[in-house]
Structure formats: structure tokens, C-alpha cells
mmCIF file of C-alpha atoms in Angstrom:
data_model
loop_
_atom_site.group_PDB
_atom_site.id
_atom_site.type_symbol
_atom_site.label_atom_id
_atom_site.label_comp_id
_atom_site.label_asym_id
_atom_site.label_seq_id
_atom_site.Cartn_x
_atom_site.Cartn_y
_atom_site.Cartn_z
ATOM 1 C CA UNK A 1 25.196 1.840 36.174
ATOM 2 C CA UNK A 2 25.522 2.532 32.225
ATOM 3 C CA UNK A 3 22.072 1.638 30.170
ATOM 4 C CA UNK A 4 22.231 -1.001 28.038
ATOM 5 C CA UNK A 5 22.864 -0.400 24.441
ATOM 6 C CA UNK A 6 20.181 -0.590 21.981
ATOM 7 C CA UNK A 7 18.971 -3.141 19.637
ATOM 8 C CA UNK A 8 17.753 -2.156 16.124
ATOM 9 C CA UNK A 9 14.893 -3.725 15.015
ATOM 10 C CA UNK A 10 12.734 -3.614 12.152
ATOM 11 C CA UNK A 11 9.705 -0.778 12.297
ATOM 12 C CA UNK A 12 7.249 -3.270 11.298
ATOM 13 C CA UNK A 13 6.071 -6.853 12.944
ATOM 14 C CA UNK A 14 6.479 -9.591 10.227
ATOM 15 C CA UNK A 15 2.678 -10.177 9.568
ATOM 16 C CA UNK A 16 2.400 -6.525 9.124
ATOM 17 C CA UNK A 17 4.655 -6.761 6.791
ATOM 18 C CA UNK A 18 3.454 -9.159 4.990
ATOM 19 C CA UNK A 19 -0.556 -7.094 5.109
ATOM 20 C CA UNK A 20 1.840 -4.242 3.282
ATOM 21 C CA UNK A 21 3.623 -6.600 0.488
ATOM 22 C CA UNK A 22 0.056 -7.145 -0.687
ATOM 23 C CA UNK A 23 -0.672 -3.012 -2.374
ATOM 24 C CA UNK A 24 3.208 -2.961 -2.706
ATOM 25 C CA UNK A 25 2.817 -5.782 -5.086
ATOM 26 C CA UNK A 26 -0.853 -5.270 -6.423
ATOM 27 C CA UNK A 27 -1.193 -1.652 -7.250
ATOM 28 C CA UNK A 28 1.879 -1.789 -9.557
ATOM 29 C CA UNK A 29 0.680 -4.343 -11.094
ATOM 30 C CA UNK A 30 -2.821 -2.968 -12.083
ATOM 31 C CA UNK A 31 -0.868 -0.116 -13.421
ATOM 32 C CA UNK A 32 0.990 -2.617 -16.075
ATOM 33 C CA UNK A 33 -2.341 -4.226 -16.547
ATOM 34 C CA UNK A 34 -4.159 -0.495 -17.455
ATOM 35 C CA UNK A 35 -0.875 0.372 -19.827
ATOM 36 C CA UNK A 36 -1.765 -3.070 -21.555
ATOM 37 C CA UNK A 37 -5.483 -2.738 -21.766
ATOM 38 C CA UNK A 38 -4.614 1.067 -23.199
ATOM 39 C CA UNK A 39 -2.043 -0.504 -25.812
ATOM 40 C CA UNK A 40 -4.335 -3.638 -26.891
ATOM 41 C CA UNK A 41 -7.710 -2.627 -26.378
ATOM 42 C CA UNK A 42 -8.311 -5.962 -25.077
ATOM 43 C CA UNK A 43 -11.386 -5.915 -22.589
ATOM 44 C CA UNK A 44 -9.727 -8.905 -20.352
ATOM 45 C CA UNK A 45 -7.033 -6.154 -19.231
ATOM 46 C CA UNK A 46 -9.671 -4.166 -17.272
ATOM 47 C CA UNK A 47 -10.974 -7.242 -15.373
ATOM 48 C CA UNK A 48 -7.589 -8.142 -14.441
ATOM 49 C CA UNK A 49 -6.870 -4.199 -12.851
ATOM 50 C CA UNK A 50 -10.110 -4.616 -11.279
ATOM 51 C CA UNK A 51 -8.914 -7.546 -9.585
ATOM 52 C CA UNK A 52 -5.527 -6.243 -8.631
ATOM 53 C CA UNK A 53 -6.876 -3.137 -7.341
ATOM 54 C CA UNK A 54 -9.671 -5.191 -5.309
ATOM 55 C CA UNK A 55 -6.649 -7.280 -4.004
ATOM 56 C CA UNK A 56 -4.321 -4.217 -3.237
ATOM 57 C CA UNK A 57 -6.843 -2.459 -1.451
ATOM 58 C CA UNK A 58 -7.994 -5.599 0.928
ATOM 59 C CA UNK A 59 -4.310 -5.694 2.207
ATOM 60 C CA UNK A 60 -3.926 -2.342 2.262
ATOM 61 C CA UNK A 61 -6.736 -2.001 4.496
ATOM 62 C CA UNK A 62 -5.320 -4.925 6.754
ATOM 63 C CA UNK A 63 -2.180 -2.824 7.136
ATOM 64 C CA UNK A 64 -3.632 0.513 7.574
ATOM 65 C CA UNK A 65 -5.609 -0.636 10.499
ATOM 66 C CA UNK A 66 -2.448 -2.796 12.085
ATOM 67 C CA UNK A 67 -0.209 0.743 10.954
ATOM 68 C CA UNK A 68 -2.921 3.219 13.173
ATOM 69 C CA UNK A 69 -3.037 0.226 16.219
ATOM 70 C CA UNK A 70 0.510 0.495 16.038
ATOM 71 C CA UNK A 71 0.700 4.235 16.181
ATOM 72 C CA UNK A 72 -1.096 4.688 18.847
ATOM 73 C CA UNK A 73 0.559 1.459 20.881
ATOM 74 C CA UNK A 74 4.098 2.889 19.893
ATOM 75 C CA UNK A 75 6.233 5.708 21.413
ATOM 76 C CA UNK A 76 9.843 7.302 20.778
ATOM 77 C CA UNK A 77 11.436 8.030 17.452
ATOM 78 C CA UNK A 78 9.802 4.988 15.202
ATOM 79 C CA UNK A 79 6.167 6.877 16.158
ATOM 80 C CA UNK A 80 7.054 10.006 13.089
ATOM 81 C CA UNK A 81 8.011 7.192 10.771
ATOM 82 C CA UNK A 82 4.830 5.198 11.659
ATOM 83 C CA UNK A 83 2.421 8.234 11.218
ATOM 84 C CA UNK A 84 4.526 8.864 7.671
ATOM 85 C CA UNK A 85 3.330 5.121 6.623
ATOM 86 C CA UNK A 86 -0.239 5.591 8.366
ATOM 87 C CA UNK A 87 -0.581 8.643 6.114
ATOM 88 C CA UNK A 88 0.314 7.440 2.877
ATOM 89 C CA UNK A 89 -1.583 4.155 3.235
ATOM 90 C CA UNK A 90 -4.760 6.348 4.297
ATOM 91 C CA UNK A 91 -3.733 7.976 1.024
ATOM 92 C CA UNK A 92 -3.348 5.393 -1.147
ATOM 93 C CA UNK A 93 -6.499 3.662 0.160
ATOM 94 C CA UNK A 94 -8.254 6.723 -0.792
ATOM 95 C CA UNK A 95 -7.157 6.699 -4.310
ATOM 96 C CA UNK A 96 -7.525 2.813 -4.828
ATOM 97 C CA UNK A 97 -10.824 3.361 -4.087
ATOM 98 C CA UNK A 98 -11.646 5.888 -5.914
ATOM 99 C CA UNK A 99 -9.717 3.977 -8.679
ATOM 100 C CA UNK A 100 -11.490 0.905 -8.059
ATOM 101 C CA UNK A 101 -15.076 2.764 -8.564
ATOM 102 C CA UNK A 102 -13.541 4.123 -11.994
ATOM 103 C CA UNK A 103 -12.267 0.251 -12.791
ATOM 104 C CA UNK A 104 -16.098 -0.442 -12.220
ATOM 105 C CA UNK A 105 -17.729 1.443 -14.943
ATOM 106 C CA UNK A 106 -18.501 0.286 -18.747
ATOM 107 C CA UNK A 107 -15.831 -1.566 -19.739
ATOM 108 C CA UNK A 108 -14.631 0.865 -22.953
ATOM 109 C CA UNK A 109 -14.501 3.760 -20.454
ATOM 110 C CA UNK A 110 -13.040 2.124 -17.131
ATOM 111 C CA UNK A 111 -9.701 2.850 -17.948
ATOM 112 C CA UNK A 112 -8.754 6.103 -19.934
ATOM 113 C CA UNK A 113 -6.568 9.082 -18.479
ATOM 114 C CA UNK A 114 -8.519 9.385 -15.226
ATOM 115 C CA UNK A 115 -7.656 5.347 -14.654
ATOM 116 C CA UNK A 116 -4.348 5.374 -15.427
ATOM 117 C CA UNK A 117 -3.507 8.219 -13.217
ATOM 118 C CA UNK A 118 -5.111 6.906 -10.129
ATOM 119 C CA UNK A 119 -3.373 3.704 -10.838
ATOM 120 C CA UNK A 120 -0.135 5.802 -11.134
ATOM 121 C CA UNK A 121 -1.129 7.321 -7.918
ATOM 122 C CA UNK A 122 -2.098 4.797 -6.203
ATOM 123 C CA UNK A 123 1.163 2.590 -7.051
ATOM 124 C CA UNK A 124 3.267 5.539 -6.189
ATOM 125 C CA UNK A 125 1.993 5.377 -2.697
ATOM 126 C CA UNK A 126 1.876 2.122 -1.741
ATOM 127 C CA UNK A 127 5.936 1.966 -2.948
ATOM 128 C CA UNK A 128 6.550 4.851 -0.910
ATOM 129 C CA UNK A 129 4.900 3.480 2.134
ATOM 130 C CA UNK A 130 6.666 -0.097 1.634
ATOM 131 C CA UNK A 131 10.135 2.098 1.018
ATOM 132 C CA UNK A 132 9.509 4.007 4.063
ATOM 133 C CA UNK A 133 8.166 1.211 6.158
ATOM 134 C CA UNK A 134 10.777 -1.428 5.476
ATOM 135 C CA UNK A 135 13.610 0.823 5.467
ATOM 136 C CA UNK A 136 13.000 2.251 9.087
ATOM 137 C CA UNK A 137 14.149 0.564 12.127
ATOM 138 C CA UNK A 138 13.461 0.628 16.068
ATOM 139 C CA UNK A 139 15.310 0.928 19.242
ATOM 140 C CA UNK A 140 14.153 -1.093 21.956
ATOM 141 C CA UNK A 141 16.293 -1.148 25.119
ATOM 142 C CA UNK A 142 16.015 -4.506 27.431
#
């Protein structure tokens, strides 16, 4: 009796989805905010990445918990691209924070080179896991 044929289905569960959208959408955005607050000196621009990197990191941290539950819950080929997306959220968590410590300091100094390029950072992995995340699908056999 022949198997039945596959279905494709996306790697990620919708609300998981959604937990990623928030440092896909966040962390890029504190970046534009520090590249203002560099080309204005205007102190609001600091609260504002402060805010965004606060936000990007509380759904990041949503996700990278439902992306390592998942891991471990998930077998076949869609495990190596979860583990890719478990690793650069862990990663990206990791700078935020560290990002979000520098965002914390005197308000003159929060920003600067080290700021901007853990913003950079940081929004370069959070795209990367989104890319990788949304782009990957399942098999699932009935």
C-alpha cells in the first residue's frame, strides 16, 4: 500500500509566529531610532530605543522558549532548521541584552559606537531568524 503524500506546512505554529514578529519588528526599529538620536542629538531618541529594545527582547524571549519546546517536541528534517532559529534567537537575546544594559546608562553616552553596533547586531539576527523561520516548511504525513 503506497504512503500517503506529504503536506507542507509552515515550520512555525501561528502564535509562534506572531512571539517572533515582535524582535523582527522591534530591533530594527531601535536601530533607526539610535541613527536618529546619533544625527539629532535629541535625548527623546534614546528613550524610544530603550523601549524598542525592552519590547524586542520580551517577544523574543516568548519565542525562544516556544522555539527550544519545539525543538525538543519536533523530529525529522524541520528539527536542523528549528535549532538554526533556536540559535540565533539565543543570539540575538544575548546581544539585546547586552544592548539594552548599554541603552541604560547616562543618557549622552547610551548610544555611541558600542550602541549602534549591538543594535546592528541585534537587528541582523532577529531578521535572519524571522527569514529563516518563515521561509522553512514541514512535512507531516496523515
Amino acid at each position: 500500500m503506497p504512503s500517503a503524500p506529504p503536506r507542507l506546512r509552515p515550520l512555525l505554529h501561528p502564535l509562534h509566529g506572531l512571539l517572533l514578529a515582535w524582535p523582527v519588528a522591534m530591533f530594527p526599529a531601535a536601530l533607526a531610532s539610535d541613527i536618529t538620536y546619533l544625527n539629532s542629538a535629541e535625548i527623546q531618541w534614546t528613550n524610544f530605543s530603550a523601549w524598542l529594545i525592552t519590547g524586542g527582547l520580551l517577544g523574543g524571549g516568548f519565542a525562544l522558549i516556544w522555539s527550544i519546546v519545539a525543538l525538543l517536541r519536533r523530529k525529522g528534517s524541520a528539527r536542523s532548521r528549528l535549532a538554526i532559529v533556536s540559535v540565533l534567537l539565543l543570539m540575538m537575546m544575548i546581544a539585546g541584552l547586552i544592548n539594552a544594559f548599554q541603552h541604560s546608562r547616562d543618557g549622552w553616552s547610551s548610544v555611541g559606537t558600542t550602541g549602534l553596533i549591538l543594535s546592528i547586531i541585534s537587528s541582523i539576527l532577529a531578521v535572519a531568524a524571522g527569514w529563516i523561520a518563515y521561509a522553512a516548511y514541514r512535512e507531516d504525513r496523515p
